[in-house]
PDB file of C-alpha atoms and ligand atoms in Angstrom:
ATOM      1  CA  UNK A 246      -0.085   0.168  -0.007  1.00  0.00           C
ATOM      2  CA  UNK A 247       1.274   3.366  -0.542  1.00  0.00           C
ATOM      3  CA  UNK A 248       0.639   5.822   2.087  1.00  0.00           C
ATOM      4  CA  UNK A 249       1.134   9.727   0.717  1.00  0.00           C
ATOM      5  CA  UNK A 250       2.168  11.999   3.465  1.00  0.00           C
ATOM      6  CA  UNK A 251      -0.683  13.773   4.170  1.00  0.00           C
ATOM      7  CA  UNK A 252      -2.044  10.247   4.645  1.00  0.00           C
ATOM      8  CA  UNK A 253       0.803   9.332   7.585  1.00  0.00           C
ATOM      9  CA  UNK A 254       0.428  12.710   9.018  1.00  0.00           C
ATOM     10  CA  UNK A 255      -3.900  11.667   9.541  1.00  0.00           C
ATOM     11  CA  UNK A 256      -3.169   8.261  10.298  1.00  0.00           C
ATOM     12  CA  UNK A 257      -0.482   7.827  12.691  1.00  0.00           C
ATOM     13  CA  UNK A 258      -0.586  11.210  14.525  1.00  0.00           C
ATOM     14  CA  UNK A 259      -2.243  11.028  17.996  1.00  0.00           C
ATOM     15  CA  UNK A 260      -3.575  13.635  20.004  1.00  0.00           C
ATOM     16  CA  UNK A 261      -0.572  16.074  21.158  1.00  0.00           C
ATOM     17  CA  UNK A 262      -1.212  18.535  24.633  1.00  0.00           C
ATOM     18  CA  UNK A 263      -0.459  21.395  24.378  1.00  0.00           C
ATOM     19  CA  UNK A 264       0.616  23.535  27.644  1.00  0.00           C
ATOM     20  CA  UNK A 265      -2.317  25.344  29.154  1.00  0.00           C
ATOM     21  CA  UNK A 266      -2.973  28.412  31.773  1.00  0.00           C
ATOM     22  CA  UNK A 267      -5.615  28.138  33.820  1.00  0.00           C
ATOM     23  CA  UNK A 268      -7.532  30.077  36.921  1.00  0.00           C
ATOM     24  CA  UNK A 269      -9.065  28.665  39.413  1.00  0.00           C
ATOM     25  CA  UNK A 270     -10.504  29.592  42.595  1.00  0.00           C
ATOM     26  CA  UNK A 271     -10.384  27.374  46.264  1.00  0.00           C
ATOM     27  CA  UNK A 272     -14.032  26.468  47.919  1.00  0.00           C
ATOM     28  CA  UNK A 273     -13.053  27.862  50.552  1.00  0.00           C
ATOM     29  CA  UNK A 274     -16.537  29.516  51.131  1.00  0.00           C
ATOM     30  CA  UNK A 275     -18.212  26.233  48.945  1.00  0.00           C
ATOM     31  CA  UNK A 276     -22.393  25.543  50.331  1.00  0.00           C
ATOM     32  CA  UNK A 277     -24.861  24.838  48.857  1.00  0.00           C
ATOM     33  CA  UNK A 278     -26.825  27.414  49.912  1.00  0.00           C
ATOM     34  CA  UNK A 279     -29.181  28.551  47.702  1.00  0.00           C
ATOM     35  CA  UNK A 280     -30.889  26.611  44.066  1.00  0.00           C
ATOM     36  CA  UNK A 281     -30.242  28.204  40.845  1.00  0.00           C
ATOM     37  CA  UNK A 282     -30.265  25.324  38.756  1.00  0.00           C
ATOM     38  CA  UNK A 283     -31.718  21.569  39.231  1.00  0.00           C
ATOM     39  CA  UNK A 284     -28.851  19.849  40.505  1.00  0.00           C
ATOM     40  CA  UNK A 285     -28.856  21.998  43.779  1.00  0.00           C
ATOM     41  CA  UNK A 286     -30.460  21.177  45.972  1.00  0.00           C
ATOM     42  CA  UNK A 287     -30.230  23.350  49.735  1.00  0.00           C
ATOM     43  CA  UNK A 288     -31.172  20.513  52.370  1.00  0.00           C
ATOM     44  CA  UNK A 289     -28.609  17.994  51.076  1.00  0.00           C
ATOM     45  CA  UNK A 290     -25.248  18.190  53.260  1.00  0.00           C
ATOM     46  CA  UNK A 291     -22.314  19.263  51.416  1.00  0.00           C
ATOM     47  CA  UNK A 292     -18.560  18.223  52.794  1.00  0.00           C
ATOM     48  CA  UNK A 293     -17.122  21.486  52.155  1.00  0.00           C
ATOM     49  CA  UNK A 294     -13.521  19.755  53.561  1.00  0.00           C
ATOM     50  CA  UNK A 295     -14.258  17.094  50.598  1.00  0.00           C
ATOM     51  CA  UNK A 296     -14.624  19.942  48.125  1.00  0.00           C
ATOM     52  CA  UNK A 297     -11.232  21.611  49.220  1.00  0.00           C
ATOM     53  CA  UNK A 298      -9.319  17.982  48.749  1.00  0.00           C
ATOM     54  CA  UNK A 299     -11.217  17.435  45.045  1.00  0.00           C
ATOM     55  CA  UNK A 300     -10.387  20.535  44.272  1.00  0.00           C
ATOM     56  CA  UNK A 301      -6.568  20.734  45.084  1.00  0.00           C
ATOM     57  CA  UNK A 302      -6.780  17.574  42.993  1.00  0.00           C
ATOM     58  CA  UNK A 303      -7.888  18.755  40.076  1.00  0.00           C
ATOM     59  CA  UNK A 304      -5.402  22.166  39.933  1.00  0.00           C
ATOM     60  CA  UNK A 305      -2.319  19.455  41.160  1.00  0.00           C
ATOM     61  CA  UNK A 306      -3.644  17.034  37.872  1.00  0.00           C
ATOM     62  CA  UNK A 307      -2.942  20.227  36.104  1.00  0.00           C
ATOM     63  CA  UNK A 308       0.434  21.005  36.780  1.00  0.00           C
ATOM     64  CA  UNK A 309       1.127  17.515  36.981  1.00  0.00           C
ATOM     65  CA  UNK A 310       0.487  17.539  32.808  1.00  0.00           C
ATOM     66  CA  UNK A 311       2.549  20.779  33.185  1.00  0.00           C
ATOM     67  CA  UNK A 312      -0.048  23.254  33.163  1.00  0.00           C
ATOM     68  CA  UNK A 313      -0.147  27.140  34.736  1.00  0.00           C
ATOM     69  CA  UNK A 314      -2.506  27.549  37.361  1.00  0.00           C
ATOM     70  CA  UNK A 315      -3.276  30.407  38.771  1.00  0.00           C
ATOM     71  CA  UNK A 316      -5.414  31.238  41.761  1.00  0.00           C
ATOM     72  CA  UNK A 317      -8.105  34.034  42.300  1.00  0.00           C
ATOM     73  CA  UNK A 318      -9.165  34.474  45.947  1.00  0.00           C
ATOM     74  CA  UNK A 319     -12.139  32.903  47.200  1.00  0.00           C
ATOM     75  CA  UNK A 320     -14.796  35.520  49.209  1.00  0.00           C
ATOM     76  CA  UNK A 321     -17.138  34.925  52.330  1.00  0.00           C
ATOM     77  CA  UNK A 322     -20.444  35.067  50.888  1.00  0.00           C
ATOM     78  CA  UNK A 323     -19.941  33.920  47.661  1.00  0.00           C
ATOM     79  CA  UNK A 324     -20.180  29.996  47.565  1.00  0.00           C
ATOM     80  CA  UNK A 325     -20.510  29.369  44.014  1.00  0.00           C
ATOM     81  CA  UNK A 326     -16.935  31.750  43.563  1.00  0.00           C
ATOM     82  CA  UNK A 327     -15.535  28.269  43.188  1.00  0.00           C
ATOM     83  CA  UNK A 328     -16.914  28.140  39.403  1.00  0.00           C
ATOM     84  CA  UNK A 329     -14.077  30.007  37.609  1.00  0.00           C
ATOM     85  CA  UNK A 330     -15.212  29.088  34.372  1.00  0.00           C
ATOM     86  CA  UNK A 331     -17.925  31.583  34.203  1.00  0.00           C
ATOM     87  CA  UNK A 332     -16.362  35.007  35.226  1.00  0.00           C
ATOM     88  CA  UNK A 333     -14.507  36.151  32.471  1.00  0.00           C
ATOM     89  CA  UNK A 334     -13.721  35.301  28.501  1.00  0.00           C
ATOM     90  CA  UNK A 335     -10.759  35.012  27.579  1.00  0.00           C
ATOM     91  CA  UNK A 336      -8.961  34.876  24.061  1.00  0.00           C
ATOM     92  CA  UNK A 337      -5.433  36.587  22.348  1.00  0.00           C
ATOM     93  CA  UNK A 338      -5.678  39.405  25.703  1.00  0.00           C
ATOM     94  CA  UNK A 339      -8.820  39.924  25.317  1.00  0.00           C
ATOM     95  CA  UNK A 340     -10.849  39.725  28.411  1.00  0.00           C
ATOM     96  CA  UNK A 341     -14.387  40.516  28.181  1.00  0.00           C
ATOM     97  CA  UNK A 342     -16.626  40.316  31.975  1.00  0.00           C
ATOM     98  CA  UNK A 343     -19.850  38.616  33.680  1.00  0.00           C
ATOM     99  CA  UNK A 344     -22.807  39.286  33.866  1.00  0.00           C
ATOM    100  CA  UNK A 345     -24.512  36.742  36.344  1.00  0.00           C
ATOM    101  CA  UNK A 346     -28.082  36.004  35.886  1.00  0.00           C
ATOM    102  CA  UNK A 347     -28.777  35.139  39.641  1.00  0.00           C
ATOM    103  CA  UNK A 348     -28.944  37.724  42.052  1.00  0.00           C
ATOM    104  CA  UNK A 349     -26.521  35.791  44.586  1.00  0.00           C
ATOM    105  CA  UNK A 350     -23.560  35.396  42.041  1.00  0.00           C
ATOM    106  CA  UNK A 351     -23.544  38.900  40.602  1.00  0.00           C
ATOM    107  CA  UNK A 352     -20.520  40.245  42.664  1.00  0.00           C
ATOM    108  CA  UNK A 353     -18.589  37.231  41.646  1.00  0.00           C
ATOM    109  CA  UNK A 354     -18.130  39.478  38.377  1.00  0.00           C
ATOM    110  CA  UNK A 355     -15.875  42.771  39.844  1.00  0.00           C
ATOM    111  CA  UNK A 356     -13.596  40.460  42.097  1.00  0.00           C
ATOM    112  CA  UNK A 357     -12.421  38.538  38.347  1.00  0.00           C
ATOM    113  CA  UNK A 358     -12.951  41.746  36.431  1.00  0.00           C
ATOM    114  CA  UNK A 359     -10.406  43.273  39.431  1.00  0.00           C
ATOM    115  CA  UNK A 360      -8.499  39.646  38.952  1.00  0.00           C
ATOM    116  CA  UNK A 361      -7.641  41.072  35.275  1.00  0.00           C
ATOM    117  CA  UNK A 362      -6.729  44.431  35.905  1.00  0.00           C
ATOM    118  CA  UNK A 363      -4.208  44.034  38.402  1.00  0.00           C
ATOM    119  CA  UNK A 364      -2.627  41.246  36.196  1.00  0.00           C
ATOM    120  CA  UNK A 365      -1.976  44.009  34.046  1.00  0.00           C
ATOM    121  CA  UNK A 366      -4.916  42.863  30.985  1.00  0.00           C
ATOM    122  CA  UNK A 367      -5.627  45.971  29.567  1.00  0.00           C
ATOM    123  CA  UNK A 368      -8.727  44.779  27.364  1.00  0.00           C
ATOM    124  CA  UNK A 369     -11.038  44.535  29.694  1.00  0.00           C
ATOM    125  CA  UNK A 370     -14.678  44.713  28.568  1.00  0.00           C
ATOM    126  CA  UNK A 371     -17.860  43.869  30.896  1.00  0.00           C
ATOM    127  CA  UNK A 372     -20.633  42.940  29.067  1.00  0.00           C
ATOM    128  CA  UNK A 373     -24.868  44.594  29.377  1.00  0.00           C
ATOM    129  CA  UNK A 374     -26.433  41.641  29.377  1.00  0.00           C
ATOM    130  CA  UNK A 375     -26.325  38.495  31.023  1.00  0.00           C
ATOM    131  CA  UNK A 376     -23.038  36.631  29.992  1.00  0.00           C
ATOM    132  CA  UNK A 377     -21.960  33.359  32.034  1.00  0.00           C
ATOM    133  CA  UNK A 378     -18.845  33.404  30.519  1.00  0.00           C
ATOM    134  CA  UNK A 379     -17.257  29.749  29.428  1.00  0.00           C
ATOM    135  CA  UNK A 380     -19.711  28.312  31.071  1.00  0.00           C
ATOM    136  CA  UNK A 381     -21.725  29.102  27.806  1.00  0.00           C
ATOM    137  CA  UNK A 382     -18.630  29.895  25.880  1.00  0.00           C
ATOM    138  CA  UNK A 383     -16.248  27.150  24.242  1.00  0.00           C
ATOM    139  CA  UNK A 384     -13.585  28.444  21.999  1.00  0.00           C
ATOM    140  CA  UNK A 385     -12.494  26.370  19.453  1.00  0.00           C
ATOM    141  CA  UNK A 386      -9.383  27.885  17.992  1.00  0.00           C
ATOM    142  CA  UNK A 387     -11.474  29.894  15.395  1.00  0.00           C
ATOM    143  CA  UNK A 388     -15.209  30.292  16.373  1.00  0.00           C
ATOM    144  CA  UNK A 389     -16.563  30.566  19.824  1.00  0.00           C
ATOM    145  CA  UNK A 390     -19.550  28.071  20.312  1.00  0.00           C
ATOM    146  CA  UNK A 391     -21.682  29.893  22.445  1.00  0.00           C
ATOM    147  CA  UNK A 392     -24.999  28.484  24.228  1.00  0.00           C
ATOM    148  CA  UNK A 393     -27.909  30.272  25.645  1.00  0.00           C
ATOM    149  CA  UNK A 394     -31.106  28.942  27.109  1.00  0.00           C
ATOM    150  CA  UNK A 395     -31.292  29.095  30.731  1.00  0.00           C
ATOM    151  CA  UNK A 396     -28.014  31.525  31.675  1.00  0.00           C
ATOM    152  CA  UNK A 397     -26.318  33.596  28.905  1.00  0.00           C
ATOM    153  CA  UNK A 398     -28.832  36.150  26.558  1.00  0.00           C
ATOM    154  CA  UNK A 399     -28.326  35.809  23.062  1.00  0.00           C
ATOM    155  CA  UNK A 400     -27.813  39.009  22.885  1.00  0.00           C
ATOM    156  CA  UNK A 401     -25.213  38.258  24.178  1.00  0.00           C
ATOM    157  CA  UNK A 402     -23.230  36.612  21.879  1.00  0.00           C
ATOM    158  CA  UNK A 403     -23.714  39.590  19.661  1.00  0.00           C
ATOM    159  CA  UNK A 404     -21.458  41.409  22.143  1.00  0.00           C
ATOM    160  CA  UNK A 405     -19.090  38.632  23.048  1.00  0.00           C
ATOM    161  CA  UNK A 406     -18.008  38.633  19.166  1.00  0.00           C
ATOM    162  CA  UNK A 407     -17.899  42.445  18.853  1.00  0.00           C
ATOM    163  CA  UNK A 408     -15.863  42.676  22.139  1.00  0.00           C
ATOM    164  CA  UNK A 409     -13.705  39.421  21.427  1.00  0.00           C
ATOM    165  CA  UNK A 410     -13.777  39.851  17.412  1.00  0.00           C
ATOM    166  CA  UNK A 411     -14.254  36.287  17.015  1.00  0.00           C
ATOM    167  CA  UNK A 412     -17.050  34.292  15.103  1.00  0.00           C
ATOM    168  CA  UNK A 413     -19.631  33.125  17.158  1.00  0.00           C
ATOM    169  CA  UNK A 414     -22.244  30.266  16.523  1.00  0.00           C
ATOM    170  CA  UNK A 415     -25.155  30.448  18.413  1.00  0.00           C
ATOM    171  CA  UNK A 416     -26.690  27.558  20.267  1.00  0.00           C
ATOM    172  CA  UNK A 417     -29.976  26.692  22.469  1.00  0.00           C
ATOM    173  CA  UNK A 418     -29.691  24.575  25.053  1.00  0.00           C
ATOM    174  CA  UNK A 419     -33.223  22.610  25.787  1.00  0.00           C
ATOM    175  CA  UNK A 420     -32.836  20.410  29.172  1.00  0.00           C
ATOM    176  CA  UNK A 421     -32.671  22.411  32.402  1.00  0.00           C
ATOM    177  CA  UNK A 422     -30.239  19.784  33.896  1.00  0.00           C
ATOM    178  CA  UNK A 423     -27.642  21.257  31.022  1.00  0.00           C
ATOM    179  CA  UNK A 424     -27.917  24.741  31.560  1.00  0.00           C
ATOM    180  CA  UNK A 425     -24.798  25.930  30.562  1.00  0.00           C
ATOM    181  CA  UNK A 426     -23.038  24.868  27.221  1.00  0.00           C
ATOM    182  CA  UNK A 427     -20.581  23.760  29.334  1.00  0.00           C
ATOM    183  CA  UNK A 428     -22.397  20.959  30.939  1.00  0.00           C
ATOM    184  CA  UNK A 429     -23.041  19.924  27.715  1.00  0.00           C
ATOM    185  CA  UNK A 430     -20.306  20.232  25.327  1.00  0.00           C
ATOM    186  CA  UNK A 431     -16.525  20.450  25.607  1.00  0.00           C
ATOM    187  CA  UNK A 432     -13.215  21.720  23.415  1.00  0.00           C
ATOM    188  CA  UNK A 433     -11.293  18.067  22.758  1.00  0.00           C
ATOM    189  CA  UNK A 434      -8.874  20.492  20.410  1.00  0.00           C
ATOM    190  CA  UNK A 435      -8.515  23.421  19.494  1.00  0.00           C
ATOM    191  CA  UNK A 436      -7.284  25.397  16.190  1.00  0.00           C
ATOM    192  CA  UNK A 437      -7.149  23.825  12.346  1.00  0.00           C
ATOM    193  CA  UNK A 438      -8.861  20.258  13.324  1.00  0.00           C
ATOM    194  CA  UNK A 439     -10.782  21.315  16.353  1.00  0.00           C
ATOM    195  CA  UNK A 440     -13.031  19.046  18.105  1.00  0.00           C
ATOM    196  CA  UNK A 441     -15.846  18.811  20.163  1.00  0.00           C
ATOM    197  CA  UNK A 442     -17.338  16.230  23.093  1.00  0.00           C
ATOM    198  CA  UNK A 443     -21.089  16.334  23.115  1.00  0.00           C
ATOM    199  CA  UNK A 444     -24.755  15.011  24.241  1.00  0.00           C
ATOM    200  CA  UNK A 445     -27.192  15.899  21.136  1.00  0.00           C
ATOM    201  CA  UNK A 446     -29.808  15.364  23.878  1.00  0.00           C
ATOM    202  CA  UNK A 447     -29.109  18.926  25.624  1.00  0.00           C
ATOM    203  CA  UNK A 448     -29.559  20.758  22.401  1.00  0.00           C
ATOM    204  CA  UNK A 449     -32.500  22.184  20.342  1.00  0.00           C
ATOM    205  CA  UNK A 450     -32.869  20.143  17.186  1.00  0.00           C
ATOM    206  CA  UNK A 451     -31.577  22.950  14.561  1.00  0.00           C
ATOM    207  CA  UNK A 452     -28.756  23.413  17.484  1.00  0.00           C
ATOM    208  CA  UNK A 453     -27.800  19.765  16.950  1.00  0.00           C
ATOM    209  CA  UNK A 454     -28.097  19.878  13.225  1.00  0.00           C
ATOM    210  CA  UNK A 455     -25.114  22.666  13.065  1.00  0.00           C
ATOM    211  CA  UNK A 456     -23.144  20.906  15.320  1.00  0.00           C
ATOM    212  CA  UNK A 457     -23.497  17.786  13.312  1.00  0.00           C
ATOM    213  CA  UNK A 458     -22.289  20.067  10.114  1.00  0.00           C
ATOM    214  CA  UNK A 459     -19.381  21.749  12.273  1.00  0.00           C
ATOM    215  CA  UNK A 460     -17.768  18.481  13.350  1.00  0.00           C
ATOM    216  CA  UNK A 461     -18.985  14.995  11.326  1.00  0.00           C
ATOM    217  CA  UNK A 462     -16.536  13.386  13.734  1.00  0.00           C
ATOM    218  CA  UNK A 463     -16.678  14.865  17.313  1.00  0.00           C
ATOM    219  CA  UNK A 464     -17.497  12.575  20.253  1.00  0.00           C
ATOM    220  CA  UNK A 465     -21.571  11.310  20.751  1.00  0.00           C
ATOM    221  CA  UNK A 466     -21.874  11.026  24.663  1.00  0.00           C
ATOM    222  CA  UNK A 467     -24.738   9.674  25.607  1.00  0.00           C
ATOM    223  CA  UNK A 468     -27.584  10.157  28.787  1.00  0.00           C
ATOM    224  CA  UNK A 469     -25.150   8.511  31.484  1.00  0.00           C
ATOM    225  CA  UNK A 470     -22.114  10.423  30.523  1.00  0.00           C
ATOM    226  CA  UNK A 471     -24.301  13.582  30.452  1.00  0.00           C
ATOM    227  CA  UNK A 472     -25.847  12.640  33.721  1.00  0.00           C
ATOM    228  CA  UNK A 473     -23.040  12.713  35.976  1.00  0.00           C
ATOM    229  CA  UNK A 474     -21.851  16.237  34.031  1.00  0.00           C
ATOM    230  CA  UNK A 475     -19.137  14.297  32.056  1.00  0.00           C
ATOM    231  CA  UNK A 476     -19.687  16.778  29.432  1.00  0.00           C
ATOM    232  CA  UNK A 477     -17.492  19.731  31.807  1.00  0.00           C
ATOM    233  CA  UNK A 478     -14.576  18.280  30.763  1.00  0.00           C
ATOM    234  CA  UNK A 479     -11.160  19.929  30.590  1.00  0.00           C
ATOM    235  CA  UNK A 480      -8.799  18.375  27.555  1.00  0.00           C
ATOM    236  CA  UNK A 481      -5.338  19.820  26.944  1.00  0.00           C
ATOM    237  CA  UNK A 482      -5.787  17.907  23.023  1.00  0.00           C
ATOM    238  CA  UNK A 483      -4.511  14.928  24.748  1.00  0.00           C
ATOM    239  CA  UNK A 484      -5.315  14.354  28.282  1.00  0.00           C
ATOM    240  CA  UNK A 485      -9.034  15.284  29.355  1.00  0.00           C
ATOM    241  CA  UNK A 486      -9.946  15.249  33.106  1.00  0.00           C
ATOM    242  CA  UNK A 487     -13.426  13.887  33.373  1.00  0.00           C
ATOM    243  CA  UNK A 488     -15.864  13.495  36.375  1.00  0.00           C
ATOM    244  CA  UNK A 489     -14.955   9.604  37.673  1.00  0.00           C
ATOM    245  CA  UNK A 490     -18.099   8.906  37.081  1.00  0.00           C
ATOM    246  CA  UNK A 491     -18.039   9.143  32.952  1.00  0.00           C
ATOM    247  CA  UNK A 492     -16.376   5.571  31.885  1.00  0.00           C
ATOM    248  CA  UNK A 493     -18.240   5.281  28.735  1.00  0.00           C
ATOM    249  CA  UNK A 494     -17.129   8.759  27.968  1.00  0.00           C
ATOM    250  CA  UNK A 495     -13.679   7.639  29.159  1.00  0.00           C
ATOM    251  CA  UNK A 496     -13.616   4.641  26.796  1.00  0.00           C
ATOM    252  CA  UNK A 497     -14.819   6.286  23.868  1.00  0.00           C
ATOM    253  CA  UNK A 498     -11.671   8.837  24.189  1.00  0.00           C
ATOM    254  CA  UNK A 499      -9.081   6.132  24.978  1.00  0.00           C
ATOM    255  CA  UNK A 500     -10.392   4.491  21.828  1.00  0.00           C
ATOM    256  CA  UNK A 501      -9.441   7.566  20.164  1.00  0.00           C
ATOM    257  CA  UNK A 502      -5.992   8.244  21.644  1.00  0.00           C
ATOM    258  CA  UNK A 503      -6.825  10.549  23.899  1.00  0.00           C
ATOM    259  CA  UNK A 504      -5.812  10.407  27.835  1.00  0.00           C
ATOM    260  CA  UNK A 505      -8.382  10.393  30.035  1.00  0.00           C
ATOM    261  CA  UNK A 506      -8.061  11.379  33.744  1.00  0.00           C
ATOM    262  CA  UNK A 507     -11.104  10.666  35.838  1.00  0.00           C
ATOM    263  CA  UNK A 508     -11.399  12.474  39.897  1.00  0.00           C
ATOM    264  CA  UNK A 509     -14.033  12.323  42.435  1.00  0.00           C
ATOM    265  CA  UNK A 510     -16.026  15.931  42.042  1.00  0.00           C
ATOM    266  CA  UNK A 511     -19.070  14.641  43.870  1.00  0.00           C
ATOM    267  CA  UNK A 512     -19.272  17.690  46.169  1.00  0.00           C
ATOM    268  CA  UNK A 513     -18.579  20.090  43.419  1.00  0.00           C
ATOM    269  CA  UNK A 514     -21.908  18.163  40.877  1.00  0.00           C
ATOM    270  CA  UNK A 515     -23.796  19.096  44.342  1.00  0.00           C
ATOM    271  CA  UNK A 516     -23.868  22.371  42.982  1.00  0.00           C
ATOM    272  CA  UNK A 517     -23.982  21.497  39.451  1.00  0.00           C
ATOM    273  CA  UNK A 518     -20.577  22.181  38.585  1.00  0.00           C
ATOM    274  CA  UNK A 519     -17.200  19.308  37.438  1.00  0.00           C
ATOM    275  CA  UNK A 520     -13.735  19.849  36.749  1.00  0.00           C
ATOM    276  CA  UNK A 521     -14.799  22.914  33.816  1.00  0.00           C
ATOM    277  CA  UNK A 522     -16.598  24.861  36.074  1.00  0.00           C
ATOM    278  CA  UNK A 523     -13.675  25.681  38.535  1.00  0.00           C
ATOM    279  CA  UNK A 524     -11.217  26.173  35.315  1.00  0.00           C
ATOM    280  CA  UNK A 525     -10.971  29.807  33.740  1.00  0.00           C
ATOM    281  CA  UNK A 526      -9.021  29.139  30.426  1.00  0.00           C
ATOM    282  CA  UNK A 527      -6.464  32.105  28.948  1.00  0.00           C
ATOM    283  CA  UNK A 528      -6.570  31.131  25.577  1.00  0.00           C
ATOM    284  CA  UNK A 529      -3.435  33.408  25.133  1.00  0.00           C
TER     285      UNK A 529
HETATM  286  N1  LIG B 703     -23.907  26.596  40.832  1.00  0.00           N
HETATM  287  C1  LIG B 703     -23.732  26.939  40.305  1.00  0.00           C
HETATM  288  C2  LIG B 703     -24.391  28.034  38.976  1.00  0.00           C
HETATM  289  O1  LIG B 703     -25.652  27.234  39.193  1.00  0.00           O
HETATM  290  C3  LIG B 703     -22.919  25.867  39.047  1.00  0.00           C
HETATM  291  C4  LIG B 703     -22.111  27.041  37.909  1.00  0.00           C
HETATM  292  C5  LIG B 703     -21.341  25.830  37.170  1.00  0.00           C
HETATM  293  N2  LIG B 703     -20.492  26.431  36.135  1.00  0.00           N
HETATM  294  C6  LIG B 703     -20.180  26.359  35.066  1.00  0.00           C
HETATM  295  N3  LIG B 703     -19.686  26.570  34.013  1.00  0.00           N
HETATM  296  N4  LIG B 703     -21.253  25.083  34.558  1.00  0.00           N
HETATM  297  O2  LIG B 703     -24.134  28.875  38.917  1.00  0.00           O
END
């Protein structure tokens, strides 16, 4: 059989990691004392010490993989501040902050805005529409996939396109359990050959067709993968951090040459969060 150079690359190339920069915020003041998504039951006990251990393990995992982790100081009275992904979208040095739907989370946005200013970011814009940042925005390296339906306003998508100068593709979420885009979809590989994993059941039929068109070879997760928040994954292009229960998805990823890393996130899931929610990525 004759193999051309191009084919050889396509067949032999295995997923490769690139170094990432993440921002995290420890769950020091984590509780579930209000309910703003179907996962949150203020009556159910939460083990804060265990949440701290699970978060520390996530951070250690990133550092072990060679990624840079910066931390924002947690604030008393803001139990959801651990979900750093909701607080900014950062692409090519431009920062689009957040505007939360729930009043209980509103103050988080300003803490993160100040952190970016202190860190020397010059292009920091605050949104005028409800915008829960990477909770609803996923950067593929070419387009920004943008969710709406439960949290981020559809008008915030146009605002993000203008503020960040990147093309935005709007997607509509239809299942309240998957209230943020990052509970239903994540980017496995960024760039020219961008690849995603997603749970089709979380999207409207039109949005499913958009995703099929854009990513015909995507990893399709099933209802069990989604139900443990398995789509709240974090990939560096090779290693994919997932909730421990997402074994079906992990097997699919391993079959494609990725290295799944399964972590316990039981306490954060009681708030509707997982690895990705705790991880804001600085895209340069
Ligand atoms: N309790 C938080 C909320 O409902 C969880 C946020 C999870 N973050 C995420 N990126 N999905 O707002």
